[in-house]
Short mmCIF file of C-alpha atoms and ligand atoms in Angstrom, two decimals:
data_model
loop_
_atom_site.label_atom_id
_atom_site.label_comp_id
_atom_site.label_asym_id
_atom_site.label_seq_id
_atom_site.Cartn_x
_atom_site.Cartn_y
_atom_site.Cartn_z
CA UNK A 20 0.00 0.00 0.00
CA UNK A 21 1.44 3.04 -0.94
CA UNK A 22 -0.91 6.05 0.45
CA UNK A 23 -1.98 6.22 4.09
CA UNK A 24 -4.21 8.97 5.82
CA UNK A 25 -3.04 10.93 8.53
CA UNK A 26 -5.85 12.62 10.71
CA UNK A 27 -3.50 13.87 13.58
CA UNK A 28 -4.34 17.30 12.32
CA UNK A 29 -8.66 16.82 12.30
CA UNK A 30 -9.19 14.60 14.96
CA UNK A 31 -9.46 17.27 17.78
CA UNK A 32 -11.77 19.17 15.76
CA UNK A 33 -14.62 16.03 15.54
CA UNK A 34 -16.29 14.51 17.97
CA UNK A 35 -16.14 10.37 18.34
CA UNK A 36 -19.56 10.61 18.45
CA UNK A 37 -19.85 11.81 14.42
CA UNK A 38 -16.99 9.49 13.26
CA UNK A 39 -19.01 6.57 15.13
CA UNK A 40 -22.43 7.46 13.27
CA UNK A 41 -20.69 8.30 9.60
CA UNK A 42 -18.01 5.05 10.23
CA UNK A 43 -21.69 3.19 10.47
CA UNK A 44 -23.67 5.06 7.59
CA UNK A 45 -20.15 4.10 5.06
CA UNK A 46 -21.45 0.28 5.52
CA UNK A 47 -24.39 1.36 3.81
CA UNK A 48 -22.62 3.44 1.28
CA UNK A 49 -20.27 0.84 0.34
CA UNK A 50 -23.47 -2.07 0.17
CA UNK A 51 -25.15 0.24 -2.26
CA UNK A 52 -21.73 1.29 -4.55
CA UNK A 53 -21.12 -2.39 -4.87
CA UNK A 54 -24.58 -4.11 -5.18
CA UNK A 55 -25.24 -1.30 -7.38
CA UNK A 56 -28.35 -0.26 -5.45
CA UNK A 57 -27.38 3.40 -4.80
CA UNK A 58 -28.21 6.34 -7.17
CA UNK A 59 -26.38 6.56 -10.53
CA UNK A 60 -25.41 3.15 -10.37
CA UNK A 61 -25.72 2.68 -14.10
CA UNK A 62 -22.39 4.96 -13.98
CA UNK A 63 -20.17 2.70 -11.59
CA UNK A 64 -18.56 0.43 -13.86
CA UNK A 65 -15.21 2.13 -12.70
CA UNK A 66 -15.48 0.13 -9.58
CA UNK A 67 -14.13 -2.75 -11.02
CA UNK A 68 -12.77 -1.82 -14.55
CA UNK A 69 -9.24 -2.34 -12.91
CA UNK A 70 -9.47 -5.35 -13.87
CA UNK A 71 -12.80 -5.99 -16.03
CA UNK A 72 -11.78 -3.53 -19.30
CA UNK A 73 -11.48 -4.61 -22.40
CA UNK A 74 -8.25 -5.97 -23.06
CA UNK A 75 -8.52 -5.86 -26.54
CA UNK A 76 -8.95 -2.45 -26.71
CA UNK A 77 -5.99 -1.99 -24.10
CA UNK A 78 -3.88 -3.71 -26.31
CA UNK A 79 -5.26 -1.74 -29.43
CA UNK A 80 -4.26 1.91 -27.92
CA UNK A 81 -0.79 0.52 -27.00
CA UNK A 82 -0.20 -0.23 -30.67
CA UNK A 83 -2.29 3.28 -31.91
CA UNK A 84 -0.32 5.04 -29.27
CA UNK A 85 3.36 3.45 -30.79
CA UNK A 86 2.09 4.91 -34.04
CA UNK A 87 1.38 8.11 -32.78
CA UNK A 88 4.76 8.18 -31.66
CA UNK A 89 5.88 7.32 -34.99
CA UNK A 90 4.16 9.66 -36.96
CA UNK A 91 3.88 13.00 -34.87
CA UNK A 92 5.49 15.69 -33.23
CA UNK A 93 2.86 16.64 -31.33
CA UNK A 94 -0.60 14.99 -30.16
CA UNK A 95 -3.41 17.28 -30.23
CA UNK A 96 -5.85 15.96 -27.69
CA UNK A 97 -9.07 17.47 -27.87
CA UNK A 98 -11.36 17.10 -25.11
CA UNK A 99 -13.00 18.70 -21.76
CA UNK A 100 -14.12 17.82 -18.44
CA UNK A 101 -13.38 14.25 -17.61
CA UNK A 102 -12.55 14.11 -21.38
CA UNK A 103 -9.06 15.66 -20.65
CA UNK A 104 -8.53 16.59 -17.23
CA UNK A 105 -6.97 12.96 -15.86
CA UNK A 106 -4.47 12.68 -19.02
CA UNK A 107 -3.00 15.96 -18.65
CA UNK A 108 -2.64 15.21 -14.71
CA UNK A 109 -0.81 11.81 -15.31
CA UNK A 110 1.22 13.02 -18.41
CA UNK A 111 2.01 16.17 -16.18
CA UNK A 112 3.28 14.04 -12.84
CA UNK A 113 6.30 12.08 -15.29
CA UNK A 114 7.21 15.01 -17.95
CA UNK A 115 10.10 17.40 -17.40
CA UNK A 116 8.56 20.70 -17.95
CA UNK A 117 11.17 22.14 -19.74
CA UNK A 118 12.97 19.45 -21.85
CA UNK A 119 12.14 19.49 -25.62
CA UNK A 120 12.82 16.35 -26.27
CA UNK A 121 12.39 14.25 -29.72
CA UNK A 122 9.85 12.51 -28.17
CA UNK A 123 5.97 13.16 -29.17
CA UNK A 124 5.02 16.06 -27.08
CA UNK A 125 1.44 16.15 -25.97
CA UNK A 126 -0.37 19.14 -25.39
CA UNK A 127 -4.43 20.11 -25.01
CA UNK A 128 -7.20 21.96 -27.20
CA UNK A 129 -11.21 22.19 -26.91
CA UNK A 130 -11.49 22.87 -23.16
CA UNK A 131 -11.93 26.11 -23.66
CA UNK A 132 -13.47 29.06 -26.64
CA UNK A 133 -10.47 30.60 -27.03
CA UNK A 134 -9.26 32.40 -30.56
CA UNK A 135 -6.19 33.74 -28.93
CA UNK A 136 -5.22 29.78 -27.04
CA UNK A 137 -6.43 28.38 -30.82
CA UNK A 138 -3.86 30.81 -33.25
CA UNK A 139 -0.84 30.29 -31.09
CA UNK A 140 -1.40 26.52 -31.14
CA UNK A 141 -2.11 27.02 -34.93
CA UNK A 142 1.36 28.72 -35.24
CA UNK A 143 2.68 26.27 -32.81
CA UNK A 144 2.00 23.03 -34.79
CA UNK A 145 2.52 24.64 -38.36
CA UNK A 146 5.45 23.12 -39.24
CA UNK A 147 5.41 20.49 -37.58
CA UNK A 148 3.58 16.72 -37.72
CA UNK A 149 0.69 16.13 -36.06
CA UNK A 150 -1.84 13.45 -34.62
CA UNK A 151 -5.15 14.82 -32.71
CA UNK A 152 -7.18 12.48 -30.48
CA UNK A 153 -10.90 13.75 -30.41
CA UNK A 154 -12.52 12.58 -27.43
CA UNK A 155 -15.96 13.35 -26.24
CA UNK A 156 -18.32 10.52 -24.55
CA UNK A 157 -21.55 12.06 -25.48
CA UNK A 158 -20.22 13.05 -28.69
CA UNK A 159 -21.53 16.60 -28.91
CA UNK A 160 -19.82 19.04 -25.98
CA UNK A 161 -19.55 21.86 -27.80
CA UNK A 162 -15.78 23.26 -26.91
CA UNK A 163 -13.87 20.23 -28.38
CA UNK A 164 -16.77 20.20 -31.16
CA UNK A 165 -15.41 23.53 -32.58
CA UNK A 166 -11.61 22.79 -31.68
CA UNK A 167 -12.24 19.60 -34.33
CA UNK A 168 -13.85 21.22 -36.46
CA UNK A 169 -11.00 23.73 -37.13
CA UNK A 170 -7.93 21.17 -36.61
CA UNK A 171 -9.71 18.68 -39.03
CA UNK A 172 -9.68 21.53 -41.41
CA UNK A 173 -6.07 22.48 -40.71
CA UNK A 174 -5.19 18.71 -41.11
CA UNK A 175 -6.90 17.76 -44.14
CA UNK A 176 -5.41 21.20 -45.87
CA UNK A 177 -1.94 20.14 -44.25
CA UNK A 178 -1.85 16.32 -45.53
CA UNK A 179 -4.97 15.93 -48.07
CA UNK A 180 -8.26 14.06 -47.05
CA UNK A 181 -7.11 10.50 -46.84
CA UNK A 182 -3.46 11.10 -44.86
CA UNK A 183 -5.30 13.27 -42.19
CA UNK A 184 -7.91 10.43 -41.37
CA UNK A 185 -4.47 7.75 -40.78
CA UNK A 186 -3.48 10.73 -38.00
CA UNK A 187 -7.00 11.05 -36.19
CA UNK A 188 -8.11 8.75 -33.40
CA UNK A 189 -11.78 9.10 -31.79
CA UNK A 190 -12.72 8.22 -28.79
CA UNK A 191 -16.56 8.24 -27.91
CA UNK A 192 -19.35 6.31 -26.87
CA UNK A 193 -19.83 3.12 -29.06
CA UNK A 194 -23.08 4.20 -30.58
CA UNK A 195 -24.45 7.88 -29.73
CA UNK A 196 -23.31 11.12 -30.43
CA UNK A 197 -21.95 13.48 -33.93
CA UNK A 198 -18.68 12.18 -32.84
CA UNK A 199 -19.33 8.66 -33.19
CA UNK A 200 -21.02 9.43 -36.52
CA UNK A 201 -18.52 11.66 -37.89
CA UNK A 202 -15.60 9.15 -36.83
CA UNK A 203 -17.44 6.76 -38.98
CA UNK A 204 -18.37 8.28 -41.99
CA UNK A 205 -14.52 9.56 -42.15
CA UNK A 206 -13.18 5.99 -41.47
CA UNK A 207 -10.62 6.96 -38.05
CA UNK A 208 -9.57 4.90 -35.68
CA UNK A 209 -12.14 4.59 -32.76
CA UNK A 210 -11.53 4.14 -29.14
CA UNK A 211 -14.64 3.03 -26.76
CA UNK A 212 -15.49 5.35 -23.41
CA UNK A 213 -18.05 1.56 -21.20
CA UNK A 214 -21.33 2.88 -21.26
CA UNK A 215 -20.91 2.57 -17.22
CA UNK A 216 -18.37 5.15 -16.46
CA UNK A 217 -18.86 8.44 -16.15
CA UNK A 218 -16.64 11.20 -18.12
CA UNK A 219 -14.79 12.08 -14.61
CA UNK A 220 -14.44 8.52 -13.58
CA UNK A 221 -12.82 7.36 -17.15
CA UNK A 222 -8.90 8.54 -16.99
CA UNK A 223 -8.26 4.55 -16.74
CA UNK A 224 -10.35 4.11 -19.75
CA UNK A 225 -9.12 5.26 -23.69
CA UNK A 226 -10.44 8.52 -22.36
CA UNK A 227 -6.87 8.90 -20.40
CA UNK A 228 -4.61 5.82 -21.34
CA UNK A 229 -4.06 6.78 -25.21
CA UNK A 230 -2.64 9.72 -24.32
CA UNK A 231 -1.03 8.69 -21.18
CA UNK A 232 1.01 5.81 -23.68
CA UNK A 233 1.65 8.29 -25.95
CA UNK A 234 3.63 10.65 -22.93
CA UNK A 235 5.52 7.10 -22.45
CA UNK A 236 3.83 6.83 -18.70
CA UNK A 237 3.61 2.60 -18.49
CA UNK A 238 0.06 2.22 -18.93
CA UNK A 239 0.32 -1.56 -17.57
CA UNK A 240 1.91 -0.07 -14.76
CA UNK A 241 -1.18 2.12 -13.89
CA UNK A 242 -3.54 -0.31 -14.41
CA UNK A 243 -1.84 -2.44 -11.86
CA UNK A 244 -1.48 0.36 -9.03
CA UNK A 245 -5.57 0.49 -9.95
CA UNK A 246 -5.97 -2.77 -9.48
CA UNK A 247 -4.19 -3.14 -6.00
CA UNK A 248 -6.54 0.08 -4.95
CA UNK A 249 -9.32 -2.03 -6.04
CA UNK A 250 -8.74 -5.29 -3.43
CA UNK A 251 -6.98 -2.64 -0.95
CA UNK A 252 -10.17 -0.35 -0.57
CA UNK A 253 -12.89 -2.91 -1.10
CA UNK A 254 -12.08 -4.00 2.50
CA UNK A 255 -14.73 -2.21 5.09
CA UNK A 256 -12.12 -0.33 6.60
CA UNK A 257 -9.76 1.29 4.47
CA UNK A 258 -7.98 4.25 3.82
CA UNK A 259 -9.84 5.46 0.71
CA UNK A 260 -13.38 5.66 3.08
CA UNK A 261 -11.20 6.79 6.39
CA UNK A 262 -10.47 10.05 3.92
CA UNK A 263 -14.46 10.27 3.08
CA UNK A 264 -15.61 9.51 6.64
CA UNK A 265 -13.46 12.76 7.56
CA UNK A 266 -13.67 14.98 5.15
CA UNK A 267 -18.10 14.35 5.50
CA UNK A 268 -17.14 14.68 9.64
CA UNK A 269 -15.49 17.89 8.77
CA UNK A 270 -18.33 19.15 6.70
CA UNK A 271 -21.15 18.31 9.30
CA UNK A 272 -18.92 21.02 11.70
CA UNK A 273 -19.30 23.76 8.85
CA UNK A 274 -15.96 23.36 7.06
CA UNK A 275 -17.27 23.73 3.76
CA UNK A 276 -14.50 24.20 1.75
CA UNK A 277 -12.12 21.91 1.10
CA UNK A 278 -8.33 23.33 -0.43
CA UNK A 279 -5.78 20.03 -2.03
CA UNK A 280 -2.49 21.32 -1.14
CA UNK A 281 0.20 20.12 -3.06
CA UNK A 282 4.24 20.57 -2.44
CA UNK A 283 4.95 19.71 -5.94
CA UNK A 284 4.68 21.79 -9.32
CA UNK A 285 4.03 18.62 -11.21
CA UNK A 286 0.58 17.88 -8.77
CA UNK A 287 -1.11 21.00 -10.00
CA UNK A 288 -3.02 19.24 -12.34
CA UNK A 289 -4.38 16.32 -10.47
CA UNK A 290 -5.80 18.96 -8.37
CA UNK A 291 -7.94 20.18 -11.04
CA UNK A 292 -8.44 16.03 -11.69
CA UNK A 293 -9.74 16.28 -8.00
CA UNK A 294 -11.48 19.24 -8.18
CA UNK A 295 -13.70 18.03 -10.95
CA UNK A 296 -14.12 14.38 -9.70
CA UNK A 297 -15.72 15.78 -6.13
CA UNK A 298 -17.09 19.08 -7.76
CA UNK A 299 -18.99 17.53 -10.26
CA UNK A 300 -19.56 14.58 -8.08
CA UNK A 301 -21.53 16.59 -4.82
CA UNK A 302 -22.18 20.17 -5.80
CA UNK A 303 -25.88 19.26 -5.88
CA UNK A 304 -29.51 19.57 -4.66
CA UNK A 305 -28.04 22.71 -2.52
CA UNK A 306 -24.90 20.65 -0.58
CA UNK A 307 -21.59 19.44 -1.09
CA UNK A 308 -17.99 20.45 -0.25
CA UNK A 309 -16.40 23.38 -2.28
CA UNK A 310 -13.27 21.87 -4.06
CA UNK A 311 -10.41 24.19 -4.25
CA UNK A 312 -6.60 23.70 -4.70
CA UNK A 313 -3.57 25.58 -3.80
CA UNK A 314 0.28 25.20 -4.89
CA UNK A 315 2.55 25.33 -1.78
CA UNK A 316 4.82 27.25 -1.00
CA UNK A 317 4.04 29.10 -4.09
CA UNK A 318 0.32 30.16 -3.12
CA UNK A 319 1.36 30.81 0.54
CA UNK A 320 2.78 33.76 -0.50
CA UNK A 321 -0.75 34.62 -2.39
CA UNK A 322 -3.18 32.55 -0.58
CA UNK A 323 -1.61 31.64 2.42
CA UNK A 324 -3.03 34.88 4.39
CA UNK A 325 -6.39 33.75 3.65
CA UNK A 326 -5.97 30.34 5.23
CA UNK A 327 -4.31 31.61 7.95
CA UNK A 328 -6.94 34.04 9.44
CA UNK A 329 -9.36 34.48 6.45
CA UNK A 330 -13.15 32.46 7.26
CA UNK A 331 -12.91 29.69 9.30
CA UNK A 332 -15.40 27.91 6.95
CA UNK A 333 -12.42 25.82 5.30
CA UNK A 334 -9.98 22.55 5.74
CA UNK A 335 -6.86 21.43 3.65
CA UNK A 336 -6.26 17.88 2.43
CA UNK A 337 -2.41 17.97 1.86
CA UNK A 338 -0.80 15.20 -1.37
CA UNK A 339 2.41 14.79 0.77
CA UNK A 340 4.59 12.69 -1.46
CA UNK A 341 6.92 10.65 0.89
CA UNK A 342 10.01 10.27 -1.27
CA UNK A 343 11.09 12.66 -3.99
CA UNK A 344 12.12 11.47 -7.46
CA UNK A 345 15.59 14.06 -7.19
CA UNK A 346 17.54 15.49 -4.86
CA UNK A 347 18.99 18.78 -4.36
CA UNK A 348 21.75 19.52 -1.93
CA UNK A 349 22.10 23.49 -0.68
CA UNK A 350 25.88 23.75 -0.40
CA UNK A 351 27.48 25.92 2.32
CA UNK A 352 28.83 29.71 1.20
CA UNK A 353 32.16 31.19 2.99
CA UNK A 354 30.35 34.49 3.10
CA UNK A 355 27.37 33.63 3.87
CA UNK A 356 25.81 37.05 2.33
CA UNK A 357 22.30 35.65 2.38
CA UNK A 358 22.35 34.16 6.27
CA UNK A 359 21.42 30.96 4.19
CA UNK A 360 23.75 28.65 5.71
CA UNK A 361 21.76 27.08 8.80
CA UNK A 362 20.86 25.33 5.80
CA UNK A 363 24.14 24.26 4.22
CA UNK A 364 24.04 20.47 3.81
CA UNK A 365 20.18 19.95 3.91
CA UNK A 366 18.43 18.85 0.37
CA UNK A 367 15.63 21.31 -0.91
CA UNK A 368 13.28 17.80 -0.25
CA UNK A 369 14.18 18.43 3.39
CA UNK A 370 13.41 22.04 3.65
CA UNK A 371 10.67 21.80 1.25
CA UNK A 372 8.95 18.98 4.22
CA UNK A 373 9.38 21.95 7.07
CA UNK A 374 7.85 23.95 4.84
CA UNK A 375 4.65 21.56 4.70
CA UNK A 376 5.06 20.29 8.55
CA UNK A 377 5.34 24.00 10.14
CA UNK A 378 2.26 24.71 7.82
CA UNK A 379 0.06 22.18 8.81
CA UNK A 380 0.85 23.40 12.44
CA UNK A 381 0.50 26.95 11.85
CA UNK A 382 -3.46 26.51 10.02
CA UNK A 383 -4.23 23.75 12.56
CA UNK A 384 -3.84 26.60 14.78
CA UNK A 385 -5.48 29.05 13.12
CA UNK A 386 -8.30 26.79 12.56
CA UNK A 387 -8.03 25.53 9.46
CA UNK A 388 -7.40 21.53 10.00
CA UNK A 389 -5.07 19.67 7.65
CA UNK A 390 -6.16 15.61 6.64
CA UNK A 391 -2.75 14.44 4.66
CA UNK A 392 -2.79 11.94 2.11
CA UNK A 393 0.75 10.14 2.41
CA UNK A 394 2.13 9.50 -0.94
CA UNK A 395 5.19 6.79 -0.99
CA UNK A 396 6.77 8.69 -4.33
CA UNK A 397 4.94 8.84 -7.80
CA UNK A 398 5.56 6.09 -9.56
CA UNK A 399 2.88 5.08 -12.50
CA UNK A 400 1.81 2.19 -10.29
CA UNK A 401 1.27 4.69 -7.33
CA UNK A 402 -0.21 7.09 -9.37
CA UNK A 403 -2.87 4.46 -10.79
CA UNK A 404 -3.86 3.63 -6.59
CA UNK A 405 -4.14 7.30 -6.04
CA UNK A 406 -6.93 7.79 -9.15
CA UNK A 407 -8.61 4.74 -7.85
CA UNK A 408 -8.24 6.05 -4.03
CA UNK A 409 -10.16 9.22 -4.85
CA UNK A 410 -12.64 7.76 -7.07
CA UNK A 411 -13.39 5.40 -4.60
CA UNK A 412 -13.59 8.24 -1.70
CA UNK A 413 -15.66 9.88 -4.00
CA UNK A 414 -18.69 7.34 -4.39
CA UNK A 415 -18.96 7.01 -1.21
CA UNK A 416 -18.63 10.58 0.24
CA UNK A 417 -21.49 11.29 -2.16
CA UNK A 418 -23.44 8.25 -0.94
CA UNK A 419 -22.68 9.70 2.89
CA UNK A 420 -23.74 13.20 1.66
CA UNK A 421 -26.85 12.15 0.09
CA UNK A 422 -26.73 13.18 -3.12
CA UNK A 423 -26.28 10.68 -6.62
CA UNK A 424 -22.44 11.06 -6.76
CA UNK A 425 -22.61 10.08 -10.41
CA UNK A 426 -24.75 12.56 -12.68
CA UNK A 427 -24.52 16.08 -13.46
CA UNK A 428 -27.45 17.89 -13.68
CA UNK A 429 -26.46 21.32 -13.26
CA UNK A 430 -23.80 21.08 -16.08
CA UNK A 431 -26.61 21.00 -18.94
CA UNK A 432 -28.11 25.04 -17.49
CA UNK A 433 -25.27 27.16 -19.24
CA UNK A 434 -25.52 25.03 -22.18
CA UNK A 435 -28.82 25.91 -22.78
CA UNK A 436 -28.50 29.81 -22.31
CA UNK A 437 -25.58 29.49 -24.50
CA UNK A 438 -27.15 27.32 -27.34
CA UNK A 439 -30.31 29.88 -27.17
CA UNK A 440 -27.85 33.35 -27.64
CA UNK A 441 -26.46 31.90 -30.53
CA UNK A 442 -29.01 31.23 -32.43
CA UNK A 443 -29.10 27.04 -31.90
CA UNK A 444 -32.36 25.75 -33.99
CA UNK A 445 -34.69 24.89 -31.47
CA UNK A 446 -33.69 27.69 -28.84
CA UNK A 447 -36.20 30.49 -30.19
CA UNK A 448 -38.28 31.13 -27.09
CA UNK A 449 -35.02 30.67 -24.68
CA UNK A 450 -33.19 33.50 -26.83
CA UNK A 451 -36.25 36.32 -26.67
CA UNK A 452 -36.24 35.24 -22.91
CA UNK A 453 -32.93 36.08 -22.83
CA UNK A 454 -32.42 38.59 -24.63
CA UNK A 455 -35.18 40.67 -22.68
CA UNK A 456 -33.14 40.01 -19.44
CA UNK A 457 -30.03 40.61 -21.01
CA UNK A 458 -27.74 43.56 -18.70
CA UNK A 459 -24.46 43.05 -20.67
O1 LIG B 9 -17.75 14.10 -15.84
C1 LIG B 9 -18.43 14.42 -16.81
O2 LIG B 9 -19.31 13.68 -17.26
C2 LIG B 9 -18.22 15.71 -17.56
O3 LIG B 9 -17.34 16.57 -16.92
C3 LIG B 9 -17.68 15.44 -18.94
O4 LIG B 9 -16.46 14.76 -18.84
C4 LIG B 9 -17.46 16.72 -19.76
O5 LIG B 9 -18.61 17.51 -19.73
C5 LIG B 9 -17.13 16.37 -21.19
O6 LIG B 9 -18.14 15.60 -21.75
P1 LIG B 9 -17.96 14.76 -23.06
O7 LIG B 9 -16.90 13.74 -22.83
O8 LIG B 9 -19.29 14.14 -23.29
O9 LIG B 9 -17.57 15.72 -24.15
#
């Protein structure tokens, strides 16, 4: 097992009496996630795709993702939401962030409008060979709609109708959705998102592992950290639920917001992962944990001040990664100019783990609690129990909150407003109602 949950830093703020009754309710919660009797449970094939996925399809992105490698520079992925959030987290945790290497570089389109983000990528790629991976589960989201649209374009002027369609690979539902269609009629390589997982809960499906193999991260090697997470937090008392037992303890005492502190540049990401996963997964019917995320020590010198003595509504849950993958020694300095060397001889790992540990102390006393998620190092294995950790944390801390951890109501409201100012067939009514409440 390579993460563990310290709640040293909660446990005086919660009464025995609330862990006893939620410790109790998470028997429930993890009856109904696995006999599939709880809300959403159409969506909770994630549960055991660790080891149930198709392993055809597995074996068909390794080779897709070799030939990516082959024939581009750069992979374009297209997607949003759970559609690209988990990729870019994994691929961020292993790459160098400033090595250009000869290797396919992966970078990100359609999760955002953007005409600015869209020409600089345009100027970016010009001249160099491509491969885009379209993913969308329903097939229709609207910001990686339009970022096809104009790449397809791009490509087919760049290498003529029939090359472009060898360098496109779609991933989508196996029947519904334009994107299924359109992948069809054109003749690219498809990729299937199960019918039973969720966009948020699908980085361990085609969704994140063609892109993942394509940023060399062992994809084997992931699936096999997922799989451990699987047997490890199936057991009734496990780490995954001790983090949703606290963080629901935490809520019931008004803590409301809840800020993933990471110590590492290469975490940011997964934060936003996180942020969606529990976002998406509780912000409903008027309840749910606000999921934020800070950078440390970076954002203690922007955000720090808040957490320190801002409201008191708010608790951290700290990644602290146990064993860094370099080291870097501060040496000693005759002159000692800077009054840096009390630190001579100590690695930046060292002082970067005072750094977290006199943190935690100093909001603990400020009254901001700290749960930390121990991290043995980030390995792809590790990485692939972490995912399954918080997914797992995250069906039940819905189940525990009350609310269908698995849908997403809400998400469809903007859409609508959107598709009825511009004019969407369909939308006529919506866009005079509008339009005669418009203030812009
Ligand atoms: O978790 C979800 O279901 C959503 O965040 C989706 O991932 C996101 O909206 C993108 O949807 P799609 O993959 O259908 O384009």
């Amino acid at each position: 097992m390579s993460i563990t949950v310290n709640t040293k830093y909660v446990e005086d703020f919660i009464s025995k009496m609330q862990l006893a009754s939620l410790k109790k309710k998470v028997k429930e919660c993890h009856d109904m996630l696995h006999n599939k009797t709880g809300e959403g449970a159409e969506f909770t094939g994630w549960v055991d795709l660790p080891v149930q996925y198709d392993k055809e399809e597995f074996e068909k992105i390794k080779i897709a993702a070799e030939k990516i490698k082959r024939q581009a520079d750069i992979l374009i992925v297209i997607g949003i939401g759970g559609s690209y959030l988990g990729a870019r987290a994994v691929i961020d945790m292993f790459k160098n962030p400033f090595r250009r290497t000869n290797k396919t570089e992966v970078i990100f389109l359609g999760n955002q409008i953007s005409s600015e983000y869209m020409t600089s990528l345009l100027y970016h790629i010009v001249d160099k060979d491509i491969a885009v991976n379209v993913i969308s589960k329903s097939g229709t989201t609207t910001e990686p709609a339009i970022a096809f649209r104009i790449l397809k374009d791009f490509m087919e002027r760049k290498y003529g109708k029939e090359y472009a369609k060898t360098r496109i690979y779609a991933t989508t539902d196996k029947e519904k959705g334009a994107l299924r269609k359109l992948a069809e009629t054109e003749g690219y390589e498809t990729f299937t998102i199960p019918d039973d997982v969720g966009g948020r809960f699908s980085v361990l499906t085609a969704v994140g592992l063609l892109p993942i193999a394509v940023a060399d991260v062992d994809i084997d090697e992931l699936m096999e950290g997922a799989a451990l997470a699987r047997e490890l937090y199936n057991q009734p008392d496990n780490e995954a639920y001790k983090y949703a037992i606290y963080r629901n303890a935490l809520y019931k005492i008004g803590k409301k917001t809840e800020i993933m502190v990471n110590y590492e540049p290469h975490m940011h990401y997964f934060t936003e992962w996180w942020k969606q996963l529990f976002g998406e997964s509780e912000g409903k019917d008027h309840k749910g944990i606000f999921p934020a995320g800070v950078d440390f020590t970076t954002d203690l010198h922007s955000m720090g001040q808040y957490i320190q003595e801002g409201r008191r509504d708010l608790f951290e849950t700290v990644l602290h990664i146990k064993n860094s993958r370099a080291e870097f020694i501060i040496k000693e300095d005759k002159e000692n100019l800077d009054g840096l060397n009390f630190l001579a001889g100590k690695s930046m790992n060292e002082i970067n783990e005072k750094a977290m540990q006199g943190t935690v102390i100093a909001h603990y006393d400020g009254n901001a609690p700290s749960l930390i998620v121990d991290i043995d190092e980030i390995t792809p294995k590790n990485v692939g129990e972490l995912i399954y950790f918080f997914e797992k944390a995250c069906g039940i801390s819905g189940y525990l909150l009350g609310v269908n951890p698995f849908n997403q109501p809400g998400v469809e409201e903007y859409k609508k407003n959107m598709f009825a100012l511009l004019g969407k067939p369909g939308y006529e009514e919506k866009k005079k109602e509008l339009e005669a409440r418009m203030k812009f």
